[in-house]
CSV table of C-alpha atoms in Angstrom, one decimal:
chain,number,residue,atom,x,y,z
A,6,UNK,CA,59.2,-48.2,13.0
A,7,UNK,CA,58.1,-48.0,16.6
A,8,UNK,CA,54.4,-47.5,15.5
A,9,UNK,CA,55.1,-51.1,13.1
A,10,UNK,CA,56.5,-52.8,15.7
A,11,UNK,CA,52.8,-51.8,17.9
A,12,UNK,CA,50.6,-52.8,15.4
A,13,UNK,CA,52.5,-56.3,14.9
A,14,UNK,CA,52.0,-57.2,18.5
A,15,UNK,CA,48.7,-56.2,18.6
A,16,UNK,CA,48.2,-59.0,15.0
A,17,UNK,CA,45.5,-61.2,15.9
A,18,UNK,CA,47.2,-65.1,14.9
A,19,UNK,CA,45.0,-67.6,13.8
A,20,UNK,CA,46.1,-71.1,14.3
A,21,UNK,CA,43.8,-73.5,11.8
A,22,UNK,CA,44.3,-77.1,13.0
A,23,UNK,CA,43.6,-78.8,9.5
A,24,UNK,CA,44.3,-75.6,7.4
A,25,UNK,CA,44.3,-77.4,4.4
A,26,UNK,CA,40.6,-79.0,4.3
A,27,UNK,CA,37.9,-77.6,2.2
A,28,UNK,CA,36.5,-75.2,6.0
A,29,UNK,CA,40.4,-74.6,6.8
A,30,UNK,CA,41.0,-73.1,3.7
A,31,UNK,CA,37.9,-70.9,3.1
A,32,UNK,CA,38.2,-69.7,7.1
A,33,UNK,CA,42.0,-69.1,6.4
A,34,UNK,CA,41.4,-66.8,3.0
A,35,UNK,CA,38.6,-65.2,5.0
A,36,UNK,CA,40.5,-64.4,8.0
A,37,UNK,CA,43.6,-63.6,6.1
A,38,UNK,CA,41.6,-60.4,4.7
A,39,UNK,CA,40.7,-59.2,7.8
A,40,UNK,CA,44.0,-58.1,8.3
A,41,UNK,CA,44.8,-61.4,11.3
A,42,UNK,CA,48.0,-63.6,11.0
A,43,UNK,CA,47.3,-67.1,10.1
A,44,UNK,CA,49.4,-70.6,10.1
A,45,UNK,CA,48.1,-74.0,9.1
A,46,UNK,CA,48.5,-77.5,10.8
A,47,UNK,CA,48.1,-80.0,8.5
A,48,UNK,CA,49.9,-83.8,8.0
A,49,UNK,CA,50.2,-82.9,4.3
A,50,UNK,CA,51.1,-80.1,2.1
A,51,UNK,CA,47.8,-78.3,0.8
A,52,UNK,CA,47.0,-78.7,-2.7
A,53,UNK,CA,47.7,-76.1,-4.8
A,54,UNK,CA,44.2,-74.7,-5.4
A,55,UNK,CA,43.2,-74.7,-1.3
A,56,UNK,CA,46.9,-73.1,-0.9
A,57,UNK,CA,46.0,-69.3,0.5
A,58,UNK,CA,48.7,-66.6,-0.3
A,59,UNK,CA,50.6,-65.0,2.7
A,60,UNK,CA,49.6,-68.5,5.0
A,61,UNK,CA,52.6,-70.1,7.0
A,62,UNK,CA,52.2,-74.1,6.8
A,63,UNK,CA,53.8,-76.5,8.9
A,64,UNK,CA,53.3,-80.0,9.0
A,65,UNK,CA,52.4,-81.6,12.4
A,66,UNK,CA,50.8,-84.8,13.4
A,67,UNK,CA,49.0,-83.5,16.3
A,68,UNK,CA,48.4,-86.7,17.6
A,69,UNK,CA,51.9,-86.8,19.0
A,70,UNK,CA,52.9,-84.3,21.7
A,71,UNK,CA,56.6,-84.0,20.9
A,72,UNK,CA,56.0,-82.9,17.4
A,73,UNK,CA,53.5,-80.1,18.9
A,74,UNK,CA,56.4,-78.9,21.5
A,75,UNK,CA,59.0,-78.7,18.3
A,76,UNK,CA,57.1,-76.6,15.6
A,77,UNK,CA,54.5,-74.8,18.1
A,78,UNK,CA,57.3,-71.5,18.7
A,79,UNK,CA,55.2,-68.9,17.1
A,80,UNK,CA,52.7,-66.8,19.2
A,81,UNK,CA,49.1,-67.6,18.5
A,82,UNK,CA,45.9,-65.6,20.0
A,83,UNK,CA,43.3,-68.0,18.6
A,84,UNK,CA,42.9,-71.4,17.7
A,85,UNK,CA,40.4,-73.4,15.0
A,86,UNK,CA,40.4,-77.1,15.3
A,87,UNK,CA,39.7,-78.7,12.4
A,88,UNK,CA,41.4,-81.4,12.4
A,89,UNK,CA,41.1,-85.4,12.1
A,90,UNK,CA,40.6,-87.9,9.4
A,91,UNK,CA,37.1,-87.3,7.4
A,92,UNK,CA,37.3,-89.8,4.6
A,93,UNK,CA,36.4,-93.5,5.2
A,94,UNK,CA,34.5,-92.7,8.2
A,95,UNK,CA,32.7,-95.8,8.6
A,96,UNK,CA,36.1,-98.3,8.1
A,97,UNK,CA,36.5,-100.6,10.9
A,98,UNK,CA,40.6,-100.9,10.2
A,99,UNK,CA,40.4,-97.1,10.4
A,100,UNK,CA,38.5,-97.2,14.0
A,101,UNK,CA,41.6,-96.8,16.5
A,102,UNK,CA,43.0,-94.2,13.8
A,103,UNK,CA,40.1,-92.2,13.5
A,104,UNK,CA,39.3,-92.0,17.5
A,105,UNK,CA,43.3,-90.9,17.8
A,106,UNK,CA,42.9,-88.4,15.4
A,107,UNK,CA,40.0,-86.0,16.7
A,108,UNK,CA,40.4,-87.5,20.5
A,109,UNK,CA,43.9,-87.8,21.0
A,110,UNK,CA,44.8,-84.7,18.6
A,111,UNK,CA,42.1,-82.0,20.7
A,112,UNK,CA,43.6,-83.4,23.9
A,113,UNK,CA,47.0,-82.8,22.6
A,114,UNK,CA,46.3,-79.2,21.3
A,115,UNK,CA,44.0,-78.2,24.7
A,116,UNK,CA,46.9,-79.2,26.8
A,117,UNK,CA,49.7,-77.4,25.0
A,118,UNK,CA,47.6,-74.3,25.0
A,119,UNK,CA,46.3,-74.4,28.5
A,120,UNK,CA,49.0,-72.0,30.0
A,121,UNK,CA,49.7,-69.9,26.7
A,122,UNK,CA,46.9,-66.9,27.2
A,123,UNK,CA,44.7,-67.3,24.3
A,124,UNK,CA,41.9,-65.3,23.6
A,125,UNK,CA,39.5,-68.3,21.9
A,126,UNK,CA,39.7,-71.9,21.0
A,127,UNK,CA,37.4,-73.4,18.8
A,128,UNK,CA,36.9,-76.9,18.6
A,129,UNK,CA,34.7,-77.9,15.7
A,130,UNK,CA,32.0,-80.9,16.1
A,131,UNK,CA,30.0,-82.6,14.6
A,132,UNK,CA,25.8,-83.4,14.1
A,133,UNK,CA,27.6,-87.4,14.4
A,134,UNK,CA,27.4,-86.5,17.7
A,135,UNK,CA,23.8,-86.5,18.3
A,136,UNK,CA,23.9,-90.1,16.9
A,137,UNK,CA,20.5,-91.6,17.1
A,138,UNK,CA,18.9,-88.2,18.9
A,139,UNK,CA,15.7,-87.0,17.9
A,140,UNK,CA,15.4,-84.3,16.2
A,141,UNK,CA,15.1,-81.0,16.4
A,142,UNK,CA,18.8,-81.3,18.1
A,143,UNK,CA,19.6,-79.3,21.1
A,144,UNK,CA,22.5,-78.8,22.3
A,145,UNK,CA,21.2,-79.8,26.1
A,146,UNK,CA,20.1,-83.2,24.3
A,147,UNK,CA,21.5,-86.5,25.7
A,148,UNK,CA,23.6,-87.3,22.3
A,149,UNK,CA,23.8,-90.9,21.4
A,150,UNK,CA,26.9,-91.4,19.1
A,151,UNK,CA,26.5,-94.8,16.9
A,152,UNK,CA,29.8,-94.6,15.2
A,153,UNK,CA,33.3,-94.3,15.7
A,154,UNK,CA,33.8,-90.8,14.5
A,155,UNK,CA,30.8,-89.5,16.8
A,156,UNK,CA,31.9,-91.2,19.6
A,157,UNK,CA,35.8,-89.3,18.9
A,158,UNK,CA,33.8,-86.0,18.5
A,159,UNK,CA,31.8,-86.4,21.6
A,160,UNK,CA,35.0,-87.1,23.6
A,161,UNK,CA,36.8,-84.0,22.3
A,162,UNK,CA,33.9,-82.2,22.8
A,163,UNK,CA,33.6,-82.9,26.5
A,164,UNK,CA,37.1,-82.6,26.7
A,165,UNK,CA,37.2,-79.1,25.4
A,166,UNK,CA,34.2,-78.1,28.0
A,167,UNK,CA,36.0,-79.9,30.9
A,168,UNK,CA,39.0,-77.8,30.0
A,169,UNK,CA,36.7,-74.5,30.0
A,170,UNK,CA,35.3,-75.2,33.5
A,171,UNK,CA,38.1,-76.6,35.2
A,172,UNK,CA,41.3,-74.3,34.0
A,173,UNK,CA,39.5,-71.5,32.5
A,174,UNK,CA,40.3,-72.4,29.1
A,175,UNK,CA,38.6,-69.9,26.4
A,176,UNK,CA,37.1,-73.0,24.7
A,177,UNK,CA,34.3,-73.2,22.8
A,178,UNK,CA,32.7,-76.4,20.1
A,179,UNK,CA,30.8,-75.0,17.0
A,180,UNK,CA,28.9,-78.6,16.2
A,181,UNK,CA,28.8,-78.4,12.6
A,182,UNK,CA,26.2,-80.1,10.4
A,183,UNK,CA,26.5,-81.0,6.4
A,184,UNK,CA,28.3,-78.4,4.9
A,185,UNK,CA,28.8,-77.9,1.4
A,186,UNK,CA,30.3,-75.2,-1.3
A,187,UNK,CA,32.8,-74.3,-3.4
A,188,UNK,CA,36.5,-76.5,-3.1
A,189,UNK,CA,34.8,-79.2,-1.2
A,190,UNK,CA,35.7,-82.7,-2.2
A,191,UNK,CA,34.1,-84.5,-4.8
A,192,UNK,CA,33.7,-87.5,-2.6
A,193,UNK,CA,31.0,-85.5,-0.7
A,194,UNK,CA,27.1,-85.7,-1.9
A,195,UNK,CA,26.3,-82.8,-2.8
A,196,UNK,CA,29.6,-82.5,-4.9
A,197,UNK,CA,28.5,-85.6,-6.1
A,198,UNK,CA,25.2,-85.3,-7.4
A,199,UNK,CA,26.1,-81.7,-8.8
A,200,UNK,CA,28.4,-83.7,-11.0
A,201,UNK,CA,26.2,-86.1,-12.1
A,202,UNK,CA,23.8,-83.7,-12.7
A,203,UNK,CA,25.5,-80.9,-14.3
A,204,UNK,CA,27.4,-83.8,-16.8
A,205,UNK,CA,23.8,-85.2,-17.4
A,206,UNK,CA,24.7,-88.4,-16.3
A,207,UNK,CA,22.8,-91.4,-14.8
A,208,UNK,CA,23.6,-92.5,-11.1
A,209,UNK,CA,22.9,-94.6,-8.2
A,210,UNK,CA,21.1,-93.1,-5.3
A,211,UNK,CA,19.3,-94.7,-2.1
A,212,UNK,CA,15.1,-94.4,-1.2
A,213,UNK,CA,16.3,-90.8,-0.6
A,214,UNK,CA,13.7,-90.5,2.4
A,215,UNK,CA,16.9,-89.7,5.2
A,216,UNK,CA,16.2,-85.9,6.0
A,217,UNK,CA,19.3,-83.7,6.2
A,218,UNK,CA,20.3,-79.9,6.8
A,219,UNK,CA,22.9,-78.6,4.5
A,220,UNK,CA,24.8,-75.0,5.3
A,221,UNK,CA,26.7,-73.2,2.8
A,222,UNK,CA,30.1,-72.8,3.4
A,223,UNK,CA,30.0,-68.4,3.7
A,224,UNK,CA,27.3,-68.6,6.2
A,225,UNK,CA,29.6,-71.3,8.6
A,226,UNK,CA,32.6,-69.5,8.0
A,227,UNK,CA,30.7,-66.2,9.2
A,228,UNK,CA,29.8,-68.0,12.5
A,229,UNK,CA,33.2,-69.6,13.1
A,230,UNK,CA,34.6,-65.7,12.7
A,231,UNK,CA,31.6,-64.7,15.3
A,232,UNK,CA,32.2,-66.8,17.4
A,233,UNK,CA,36.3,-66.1,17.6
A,234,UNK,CA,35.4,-62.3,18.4
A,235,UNK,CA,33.4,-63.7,21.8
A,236,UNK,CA,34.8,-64.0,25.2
A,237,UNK,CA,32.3,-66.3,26.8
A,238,UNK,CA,33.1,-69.9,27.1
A,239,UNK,CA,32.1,-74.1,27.8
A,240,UNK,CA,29.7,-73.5,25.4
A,241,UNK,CA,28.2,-76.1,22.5
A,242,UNK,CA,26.2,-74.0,19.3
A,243,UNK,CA,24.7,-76.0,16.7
A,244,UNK,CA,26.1,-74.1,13.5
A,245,UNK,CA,23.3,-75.4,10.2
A,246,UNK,CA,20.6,-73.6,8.0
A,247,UNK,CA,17.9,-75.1,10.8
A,248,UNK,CA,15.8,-76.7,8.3
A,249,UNK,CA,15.7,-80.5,7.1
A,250,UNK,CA,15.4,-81.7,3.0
A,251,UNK,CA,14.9,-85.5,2.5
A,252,UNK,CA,17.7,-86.5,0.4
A,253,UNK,CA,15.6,-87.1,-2.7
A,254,UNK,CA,13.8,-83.8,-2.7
A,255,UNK,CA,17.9,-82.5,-2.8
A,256,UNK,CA,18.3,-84.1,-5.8
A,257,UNK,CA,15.7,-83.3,-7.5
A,258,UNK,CA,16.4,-79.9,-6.4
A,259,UNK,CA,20.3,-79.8,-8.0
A,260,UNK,CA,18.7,-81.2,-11.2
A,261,UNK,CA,16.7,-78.3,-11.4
A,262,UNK,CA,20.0,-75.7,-11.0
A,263,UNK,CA,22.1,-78.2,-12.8
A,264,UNK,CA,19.8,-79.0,-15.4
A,265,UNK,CA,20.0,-82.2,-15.9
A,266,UNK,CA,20.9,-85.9,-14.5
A,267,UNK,CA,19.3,-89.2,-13.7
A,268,UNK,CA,19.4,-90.4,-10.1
A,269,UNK,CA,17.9,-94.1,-10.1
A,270,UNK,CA,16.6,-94.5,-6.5
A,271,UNK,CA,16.4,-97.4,-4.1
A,272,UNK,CA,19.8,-98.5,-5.8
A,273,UNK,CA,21.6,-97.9,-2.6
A,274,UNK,CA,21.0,-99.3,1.5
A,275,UNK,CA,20.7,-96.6,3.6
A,276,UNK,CA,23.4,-97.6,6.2
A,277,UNK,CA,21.5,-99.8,9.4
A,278,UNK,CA,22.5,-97.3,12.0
A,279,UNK,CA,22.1,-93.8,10.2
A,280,UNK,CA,20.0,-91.2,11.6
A,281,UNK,CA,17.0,-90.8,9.1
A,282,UNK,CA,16.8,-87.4,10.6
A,283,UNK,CA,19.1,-84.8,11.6
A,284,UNK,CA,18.0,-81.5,11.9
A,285,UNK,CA,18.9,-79.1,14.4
A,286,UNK,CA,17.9,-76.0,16.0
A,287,UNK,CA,20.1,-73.1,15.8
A,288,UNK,CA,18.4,-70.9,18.0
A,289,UNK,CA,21.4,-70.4,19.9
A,290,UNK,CA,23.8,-69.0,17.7
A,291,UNK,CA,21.2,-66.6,17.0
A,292,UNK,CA,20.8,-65.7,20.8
A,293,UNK,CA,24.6,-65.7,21.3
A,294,UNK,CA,26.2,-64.5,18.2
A,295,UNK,CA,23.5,-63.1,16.2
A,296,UNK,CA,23.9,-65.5,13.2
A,297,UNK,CA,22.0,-66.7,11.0
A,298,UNK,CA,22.3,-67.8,7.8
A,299,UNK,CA,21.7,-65.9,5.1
A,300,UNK,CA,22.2,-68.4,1.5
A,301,UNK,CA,19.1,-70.5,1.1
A,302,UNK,CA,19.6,-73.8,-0.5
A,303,UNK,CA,18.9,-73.3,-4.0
A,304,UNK,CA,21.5,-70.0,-4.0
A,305,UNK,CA,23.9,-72.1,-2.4
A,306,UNK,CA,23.8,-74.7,-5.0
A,307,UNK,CA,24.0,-72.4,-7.8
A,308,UNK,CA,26.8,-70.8,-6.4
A,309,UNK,CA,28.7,-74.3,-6.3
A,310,UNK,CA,27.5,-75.4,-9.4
A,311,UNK,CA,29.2,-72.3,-11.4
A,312,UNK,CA,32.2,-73.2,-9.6
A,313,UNK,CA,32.3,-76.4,-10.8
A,314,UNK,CA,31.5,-75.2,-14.3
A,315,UNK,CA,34.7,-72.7,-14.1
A,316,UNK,CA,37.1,-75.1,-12.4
């Protein structure tokens, strides 16, 4: 009993703000086998096939600080933020709701945690940062948010590093590019186009010439774990596959796995402020957590595609 009661203490718990999204859930199954403790933060229940056996949920709307103080009463050694509104992006009703969300929510979780001894936070960004940067992205480079939701990420981001230098918070920002795997949302492009593709049907695409760096979900969970293991701090890492694919050569690419599928290009605007290239360098990550990624493109999208077959 006494050796039970050791080993319990000692649990690693893994807080996933926005457990229940297509990242939260992978991380949280991933995690979970390793043996750590994990609960979920979510404004909604998951659904049933991103639900993880032997995960505590709670629902918490992080953008409000009493809510935080009244469910917040277990113990937790690490935190993931994931959290924030990812769908209808670009809505300018959704603007103030949107910045709230992945401003006002990381402010909200960074103070609540800033006395409670925690071993890492993460707070996960995004390439929307960079805005209208120039690639390859750095993570020294001046980023030039065009959007709503990379001006909310920026904040949060410079909030989190603010927090690290001035209170010695363990906090760290992992800035994510396009990601893309099994359980992801079929309102996302690659999900998409597989689809379409695998279904043999015909669909609308743009010119196809914006370039774009696409990570498969194992090899962005593997850095997220990485990088919870660390004890440095105040530091940004670009976490991508570090090379670029026009969208067009992508989808002739997924017809090749999918076999199949009849993209009809130049149907679509290519949005007036969009990046037409966003690739980064992830020579970091490599220097300080030894990552890199190890699914190439095409495996990726096989992978996903024989998913998508079986579910």
């Amino acid at each position: 009993k006494y050796q039970r009661k050791i080993n319990k203490f000692k649990m690693n718990h893994l807080l996933i703000a926005g457990g229940t999204g297509f990242i939260g859930c992978h991380l949280a199954a991933k995690i979970k086998k390793e043996g750590w403790k994990v609960t979920s933060v979510s404004l909604s229940k998951p659904k049933k096939y991103r639900r993880i056996k032997g995960v505590k949920y709670i629902l918490v709307d992080l953008t409000q600080k009493k809510q935080i103080k009244k469910k917040f009463k277990d113990k937790y050694t690490h935190v993931v933020n994931l959290s924030g509104i990812t769908q209808n992006l670009y809505s300018k009703k959704l603007r103030k709701k949107i910045f709230k969300s992945h401003f006002n929510g990381t402010k909200n979780l960074i103070n609540f945690f800033l006395n409670k001894k925690l071993k890492n936070f993460i707070q996960i960004g995004s390439s929307a940062e960079y805005g209208s940067a120039k690639s390859p992205l750095m993570e020294r480079k001046k980023c030039k948010p065009t959007g709503m939701y990379g001006k909310a990420k920026l904040q949060a981001t410079i909030f989190t590093l603010q927090s690290a230098r001035k209170y010695n918070f363990p906090g760290n920002v992992l800035r994510l590019f396009q990601v893309y795997g099994p359980n992801q949302g079929y309102n996302r492009a690659i999900m998409q186009i597989l689809n379409y593709c695998i279904n043999k049907k015909k669909f609308p695409a743009s010119d196809g010439k914006q370039i774009r760096d696409f990570c498969f979900i194992d090899d962005v969970i593997r850095a997220i774990i990485l990088t919870l293991k660390k004890n440095f701090s105040g530091k940004i890492i670009n976490i991508a596959y570090g090379k670029g694919i026009s969208m067009k050569k992508l989808i002739i690419l997924i017809q090749k796995v999918a076999k199949g599928g009849k993209p009809q290009f130049g149907l679509f605007k290519t949005r007036d402020h969009e990046n037409k290239k966003l690739v980064p360098s992830i020579k970091l990550a490599n220097k300080l957590l030894k990552w890199r990624p190890r699914v190439d493109l095409e495996q990726g999208l096989e992978k996903t595609r024989k998913f998508i077959i079986k579910h």
